[in-house]
mmCIF file of C-alpha atoms in Angstrom:
data_model
loop_
_atom_site.group_PDB
_atom_site.id
_atom_site.type_symbol
_atom_site.label_atom_id
_atom_site.label_comp_id
_atom_site.label_asym_id
_atom_site.label_seq_id
_atom_site.Cartn_x
_atom_site.Cartn_y
_atom_site.Cartn_z
ATOM 1 C CA MET X 1 170.655 93.632 153.651
ATOM 2 C CA ILE X 2 170.196 92.746 157.312
ATOM 3 C CA ASP X 3 168.251 95.284 159.376
ATOM 4 C CA VAL X 4 168.429 94.381 163.083
ATOM 5 C CA ARG X 5 165.738 95.745 165.391
ATOM 6 C CA ARG X 6 166.374 95.512 169.118
ATOM 7 C CA SER X 7 163.847 94.433 171.721
ATOM 8 C CA GLY X 8 164.285 97.640 173.687
ATOM 9 C CA ASP X 9 163.428 99.792 170.672
ATOM 10 C CA ARG X 10 159.895 98.419 170.408
ATOM 11 C CA TYR X 11 156.956 100.690 171.225
ATOM 12 C CA ARG X 12 155.504 99.839 174.621
ATOM 13 C CA GLY X 13 151.735 99.841 174.947
ATOM 14 C CA GLY X 14 148.929 98.064 176.773
ATOM 15 C CA GLU X 15 147.199 98.923 180.019
ATOM 16 C CA ALA X 16 149.322 98.070 183.055
ATOM 17 C CA ALA X 17 146.389 98.694 185.409
ATOM 18 C CA ASP X 18 144.423 96.025 183.534
ATOM 19 C CA GLY X 19 147.253 93.513 183.537
ATOM 20 C CA ILE X 20 148.191 94.031 179.871
ATOM 21 C CA GLU X 21 151.692 94.791 178.580
ATOM 22 C CA SER X 22 152.338 95.105 174.838
ATOM 23 C CA PHE X 23 155.528 95.526 172.825
ATOM 24 C CA HIS X 24 155.092 96.554 169.171
ATOM 25 C CA ALA X 25 157.786 96.031 166.537
ATOM 26 C CA PHE X 26 155.891 98.063 163.903
ATOM 27 C CA SER X 27 153.818 101.210 163.739
ATOM 28 C CA PHE X 28 150.718 100.420 165.792
ATOM 29 C CA GLY X 29 147.725 102.256 167.207
ATOM 30 C CA PRO X 30 148.711 105.619 168.738
ATOM 31 C CA HIS X 31 152.345 104.932 167.860
ATOM 32 C CA TYR X 32 152.471 105.981 164.209
ATOM 33 C CA ASP X 33 155.760 105.591 162.371
ATOM 34 C CA PRO X 34 155.468 106.173 158.602
ATOM 35 C CA ASP X 35 158.883 104.547 158.090
ATOM 36 C CA ASN X 36 157.896 101.353 159.919
ATOM 37 C CA LEU X 37 154.492 100.389 158.541
ATOM 38 C CA ARG X 38 155.317 96.899 157.251
ATOM 39 C CA PHE X 39 158.008 94.486 156.110
ATOM 40 C CA GLY X 40 157.105 92.085 153.349
ATOM 41 C CA ALA X 41 153.573 90.972 154.227
ATOM 42 C CA ILE X 42 154.007 91.657 157.963
ATOM 43 C CA LEU X 43 152.017 94.570 159.362
ATOM 44 C CA ALA X 44 152.531 93.870 163.059
ATOM 45 C CA CYS X 45 154.607 91.718 165.395
ATOM 46 C CA ASN X 46 153.327 92.232 168.921
ATOM 47 C CA GLU X 47 154.513 90.625 172.109
ATOM 48 C CA GLU X 48 151.593 90.499 174.542
ATOM 49 C CA ARG X 49 151.815 89.786 178.252
ATOM 50 C CA LEU X 50 148.561 89.154 180.114
ATOM 51 C CA ALA X 51 148.208 88.689 183.856
ATOM 52 C CA PRO X 52 145.783 85.989 185.067
ATOM 53 C CA GLY X 53 142.234 87.133 184.324
ATOM 54 C CA ALA X 54 143.350 89.850 181.892
ATOM 55 C CA GLY X 55 142.640 89.996 178.185
ATOM 56 C CA PHE X 56 141.255 91.764 175.159
ATOM 57 C CA ASP X 57 137.475 92.014 175.068
ATOM 58 C CA GLU X 58 135.612 91.364 171.835
ATOM 59 C CA HIS X 59 136.998 93.484 168.994
ATOM 60 C CA PRO X 60 136.846 93.378 165.182
ATOM 61 C CA HIS X 61 139.373 92.519 162.493
ATOM 62 C CA SER X 62 139.122 92.460 158.715
ATOM 63 C CA HIS X 63 141.407 91.884 155.721
ATOM 64 C CA THR X 64 144.203 90.537 157.951
ATOM 65 C CA GLU X 65 145.885 87.160 158.474
ATOM 66 C CA ILE X 66 146.520 86.851 162.229
ATOM 67 C CA VAL X 67 149.026 84.264 163.470
ATOM 68 C CA THR X 68 149.627 83.683 167.183
ATOM 69 C CA TRP X 69 152.456 81.805 168.921
ATOM 70 C CA VAL X 70 152.084 81.169 172.650
ATOM 71 C CA VAL X 71 155.349 81.373 174.592
ATOM 72 C CA GLU X 72 154.121 80.795 178.154
ATOM 73 C CA GLY X 73 150.718 80.086 179.689
ATOM 74 C CA GLU X 74 147.424 79.386 177.919
ATOM 75 C CA LEU X 75 145.450 81.642 175.589
ATOM 76 C CA THR X 76 141.665 81.398 175.415
ATOM 77 C CA HIS X 77 140.242 82.345 172.008
ATOM 78 C CA ARG X 78 136.578 82.881 171.148
ATOM 79 C CA ASP X 79 135.276 84.378 167.914
ATOM 80 C CA SER X 80 132.036 85.451 166.265
ATOM 81 C CA THR X 81 131.955 82.393 163.992
ATOM 82 C CA GLY X 82 131.518 80.117 167.008
ATOM 83 C CA HIS X 83 135.051 78.850 167.547
ATOM 84 C CA GLU X 84 136.549 78.537 171.023
ATOM 85 C CA SER X 85 140.037 77.149 171.646
ATOM 86 C CA LEU X 86 142.724 76.913 174.309
ATOM 87 C CA VAL X 87 146.120 77.618 172.724
ATOM 88 C CA ARG X 88 149.275 76.468 174.503
ATOM 89 C CA PRO X 89 153.049 76.722 173.933
ATOM 90 C CA GLY X 90 154.030 74.913 170.744
ATOM 91 C CA ASP X 91 150.671 75.623 169.068
ATOM 92 C CA VAL X 92 150.173 77.854 166.034
ATOM 93 C CA GLN X 93 146.853 79.693 165.837
ATOM 94 C CA HIS X 94 145.756 81.257 162.540
ATOM 95 C CA LEU X 95 142.715 83.492 162.212
ATOM 96 C CA SER X 96 141.968 84.677 158.685
ATOM 97 C CA ALA X 97 139.814 87.745 159.306
ATOM 98 C CA ALA X 98 138.846 88.058 155.614
ATOM 99 C CA GLY X 99 135.701 90.172 155.188
ATOM 100 C CA GLY X 100 135.272 90.587 158.938
ATOM 101 C CA VAL X 101 135.303 88.726 162.256
ATOM 102 C CA ARG X 102 135.178 89.579 165.953
ATOM 103 C CA HIS X 103 137.112 87.743 168.650
ATOM 104 C CA VAL X 104 138.098 87.653 172.316
ATOM 105 C CA GLU X 105 141.590 86.857 173.624
ATOM 106 C CA ARG X 106 141.992 86.202 177.343
ATOM 107 C CA ASN X 107 144.179 84.639 179.984
ATOM 108 C CA ASP X 108 141.679 82.545 181.900
ATOM 109 C CA GLY X 109 144.419 80.574 183.634
ATOM 110 C CA ASP X 110 146.240 81.031 186.928
ATOM 111 C CA ALA X 111 149.674 81.761 185.430
ATOM 112 C CA PRO X 112 150.952 84.712 183.373
ATOM 113 C CA LEU X 113 150.451 84.472 179.610
ATOM 114 C CA VAL X 114 152.996 85.554 176.985
ATOM 115 C CA PHE X 115 152.326 85.300 173.271
ATOM 116 C CA VAL X 116 153.627 86.755 170.028
ATOM 117 C CA GLN X 117 150.998 87.819 167.509
ATOM 118 C CA MET X 118 151.783 88.677 163.919
ATOM 119 C CA TRP X 119 149.480 90.364 161.419
ATOM 120 C CA LEU X 120 149.972 89.845 157.697
ATOM 121 C CA ALA X 121 148.404 91.667 154.762
ATOM 122 C CA PRO X 122 146.390 89.390 152.450
ATOM 123 C CA LEU X 123 147.118 89.243 148.745
ATOM 124 C CA SER X 124 143.411 89.828 148.080
ATOM 125 C CA PRO X 125 140.870 91.378 150.491
ATOM 126 C CA GLY X 126 137.456 89.958 151.362
ATOM 127 C CA GLY X 127 136.203 86.391 151.569
ATOM 128 C CA ASP X 128 134.937 84.338 154.502
ATOM 129 C CA PRO X 129 136.810 84.161 157.806
ATOM 130 C CA ALA X 130 138.543 80.905 158.755
ATOM 131 C CA TYR X 131 140.217 79.550 161.873
ATOM 132 C CA THR X 132 142.937 76.918 162.304
ATOM 133 C CA VAL X 133 144.942 75.584 165.235
ATOM 134 C CA VAL X 134 148.008 73.372 164.769
ATOM 135 C CA HIS X 135 148.849 71.694 168.062
ATOM 136 C CA GLY X 136 152.510 70.993 168.772
ATOM 137 C CA ILE X 137 153.881 71.968 165.400
ATOM 138 C CA ALA X 138 157.186 70.258 164.675
ATOM 139 C CA ASP X 139 160.416 71.823 163.528
ATOM 140 C CA SER X 140 160.960 71.663 159.753
ATOM 141 C CA THR X 141 157.193 71.678 159.225
ATOM 142 C CA PRO X 142 156.460 75.125 157.778
ATOM 143 C CA TYR X 143 152.997 76.596 158.247
ATOM 144 C CA GLU X 144 151.731 78.184 155.050
ATOM 145 C CA ILE X 145 149.604 81.324 154.819
ATOM 146 C CA PRO X 146 148.740 81.137 151.106
ATOM 147 C CA GLY X 147 146.480 84.173 151.360
ATOM 148 C CA ALA X 148 149.530 86.292 152.249
ATOM 149 C CA GLY X 149 152.178 84.501 150.182
ATOM 150 C CA ALA X 150 154.052 83.557 153.359
ATOM 151 C CA LEU X 151 155.495 80.556 155.212
ATOM 152 C CA LEU X 152 156.179 80.419 158.959
ATOM 153 C CA HIS X 153 159.106 78.266 160.098
ATOM 154 C CA ILE X 154 159.535 77.318 163.763
ATOM 155 C CA ARG X 155 163.128 76.687 164.743
ATOM 156 C CA ARG X 156 164.219 75.265 168.129
ATOM 157 C CA LEU X 157 167.982 75.024 168.546
ATOM 158 C CA SER X 158 170.326 73.501 171.099
ATOM 159 C CA PRO X 159 173.502 75.390 172.068
ATOM 160 C CA ASN X 160 175.884 75.746 169.097
ATOM 161 C CA GLU X 161 173.323 74.273 166.709
ATOM 162 C CA ARG X 162 172.815 76.138 163.439
ATOM 163 C CA THR X 163 170.016 76.485 160.924
ATOM 164 C CA ALA X 164 169.823 77.993 157.448
ATOM 165 C CA LEU X 165 167.465 80.871 156.803
ATOM 166 C CA PRO X 166 165.129 80.676 153.796
ATOM 167 C CA ASP X 167 166.207 82.120 150.459
ATOM 168 C CA ALA X 168 163.343 84.529 149.902
ATOM 169 C CA PRO X 169 162.786 88.126 148.785
ATOM 170 C CA PHE X 170 161.763 88.941 152.372
ATOM 171 C CA THR X 171 162.787 87.032 155.520
ATOM 172 C CA TYR X 172 161.761 88.109 159.023
ATOM 173 C CA LEU X 173 163.446 86.538 162.067
ATOM 174 C CA HIS X 174 162.076 86.981 165.588
ATOM 175 C CA VAL X 175 163.959 85.584 168.596
ATOM 176 C CA VAL X 176 161.405 84.162 171.027
ATOM 177 C CA ARG X 177 163.983 82.934 173.528
ATOM 178 C CA GLY X 178 167.757 82.590 173.812
ATOM 179 C CA GLU X 179 170.599 84.187 171.876
ATOM 180 C CA VAL X 180 171.827 83.623 168.319
ATOM 181 C CA ARG X 181 174.497 84.877 165.978
ATOM 182 C CA LEU X 182 173.465 86.077 162.520
ATOM 183 C CA GLY X 183 176.484 87.083 160.474
ATOM 184 C CA ASN X 184 178.315 89.646 162.608
ATOM 185 C CA GLU X 185 175.246 90.405 164.701
ATOM 186 C CA ARG X 186 174.276 88.927 168.047
ATOM 187 C CA LEU X 187 170.519 88.754 168.660
ATOM 188 C CA ALA X 188 168.867 88.173 172.030
ATOM 189 C CA THR X 189 165.336 87.485 173.220
ATOM 190 C CA GLY X 190 162.869 89.900 171.622
ATOM 191 C CA ASP X 191 165.286 91.063 168.918
ATOM 192 C CA ALA X 192 164.375 90.744 165.230
ATOM 193 C CA ALA X 193 166.090 90.886 161.852
ATOM 194 C CA ARG X 194 164.572 91.995 158.546
ATOM 195 C CA ILE X 195 166.484 90.470 155.648
ATOM 196 C CA THR X 196 166.277 91.410 151.976
ATOM 197 C CA GLY X 197 168.511 91.183 148.934
ATOM 198 C CA GLU X 198 170.285 88.422 147.070
ATOM 199 C CA THR X 199 173.589 89.163 148.801
ATOM 200 C CA ASP X 200 172.150 87.712 152.016
ATOM 201 C CA ARG X 201 171.327 84.300 150.553
ATOM 202 C CA GLY X 202 172.924 81.353 152.310
ATOM 203 C CA LEU X 203 172.657 82.963 155.751
ATOM 204 C CA GLU X 204 172.754 80.784 158.846
ATOM 205 C CA VAL X 205 171.740 81.402 162.436
ATOM 206 C CA VAL X 206 173.854 79.839 165.192
ATOM 207 C CA ALA X 207 172.578 79.318 168.732
ATOM 208 C CA ILE X 208 174.905 80.796 171.331
ATOM 209 C CA ALA X 209 175.698 78.528 174.251
ATOM 210 C CA GLY X 210 174.951 79.997 177.649
ATOM 211 C CA GLU X 211 172.534 80.009 180.535
ATOM 212 C CA ALA X 212 168.855 79.570 179.797
ATOM 213 C CA THR X 213 167.143 82.819 178.870
ATOM 214 C CA GLU X 214 163.648 83.706 180.062
ATOM 215 C CA ALA X 215 161.218 83.882 177.182
ATOM 216 C CA VAL X 216 160.641 87.364 175.987
ATOM 217 C CA ALA X 217 161.615 90.035 176.845
ATOM 218 C CA GLY X 218 132.047 80.200 156.149
ATOM 219 C CA ALA X 219 134.652 79.339 158.513
ATOM 220 C CA GLY X 220 135.733 75.922 159.646
ATOM 221 C CA VAL X 221 138.166 75.009 162.402
ATOM 222 C CA THR X 222 141.024 72.641 161.697
ATOM 223 C CA GLU X 223 142.721 70.824 164.584
ATOM 224 C CA VAL X 224 146.103 69.260 163.702
ATOM 225 C CA THR X 225 148.199 67.393 166.249
ATOM 226 C CA GLY X 226 151.950 67.224 165.615
ATOM 227 C CA ALA X 227 154.163 64.256 166.469
ATOM 228 C CA THR X 228 156.247 66.355 168.869
ATOM 229 C CA ALA X 229 153.474 68.146 170.730
ATOM 230 C CA GLY X 230 154.906 67.276 174.137
ATOM 231 C CA GLU X 231 158.455 68.219 173.229
ATOM 232 C CA ALA X 232 157.568 71.858 172.571
ATOM 233 C CA VAL X 233 156.097 72.228 176.068
ATOM 234 C CA GLU X 234 158.141 69.906 178.268
ATOM 235 C CA GLY X 235 161.647 70.367 176.851
ATOM 236 C CA ALA X 236 161.939 73.967 175.752
ATOM 237 C CA ALA X 237 164.992 74.465 173.567
ATOM 238 C CA ALA X 238 167.762 76.895 174.456
ATOM 239 C CA VAL X 239 166.772 78.954 171.422
ATOM 240 C CA GLU X 240 163.359 79.353 169.818
ATOM 241 C CA LEU X 241 162.874 81.317 166.613
ATOM 242 C CA LEU X 242 159.980 82.416 164.423
ATOM 243 C CA VAL X 243 161.106 82.783 160.814
ATOM 244 C CA TRP X 244 158.873 84.207 158.093
ATOM 245 C CA GLU X 245 159.575 83.476 154.446
ATOM 246 C CA MET X 246 157.713 85.905 152.177
ATOM 247 C CA SER X 247 157.500 86.295 148.427
ATOM 248 C CA SER X 248 156.411 89.923 148.250
ATOM 249 C CA GLY X 249 155.949 93.095 150.217
#
């Protein structure tokens, strides 16, 4: 089954007066939707837009795997275990909150910041928090979240290029930029698809040719530099996708 969720149907939050705009794909905060609490391991998929100087002051997390993908600008991260990083487009940031951690997320730059942040439920609660940044992750290099039984695939497509979606019990597709065709559905920036069931195996996504689309609508730190770090920033593809492959929900 393919369940398409449109960008415009997301719950809008944030504090406009403070330079924060948020778009929530799942039940979140004051927006409670008992029929939209999670999909597979995913508890939240939030698009955040921060004006220069804006951000989220120190706040706690626990028992959550938090994965962040920067679309535009630079994200400053600081946490209670002593880590501080600058996360740019093409980087994957992973904070495993485990038994508890506090962090700050800010736009300390001069340009607007846009990022997509996804929260996943761990298979087992507790443990020590951990922090990882993968700089310039390459296509076809999945990022594994073993604690949630999930893999994140980054897909950047040229016009008319196609890519196969994973064969998994749960697959979540988020369109970061551009337009694609999935079966009989056309998905644009900010749209998502939740895919379950064996009848959907062998699905492909095809990038639709057209004009460029504006993007969106005991812990240790690991720094990994990908071979195509510059490509993700300098030559943004016509289509950019985040694809989650999950074993359970």
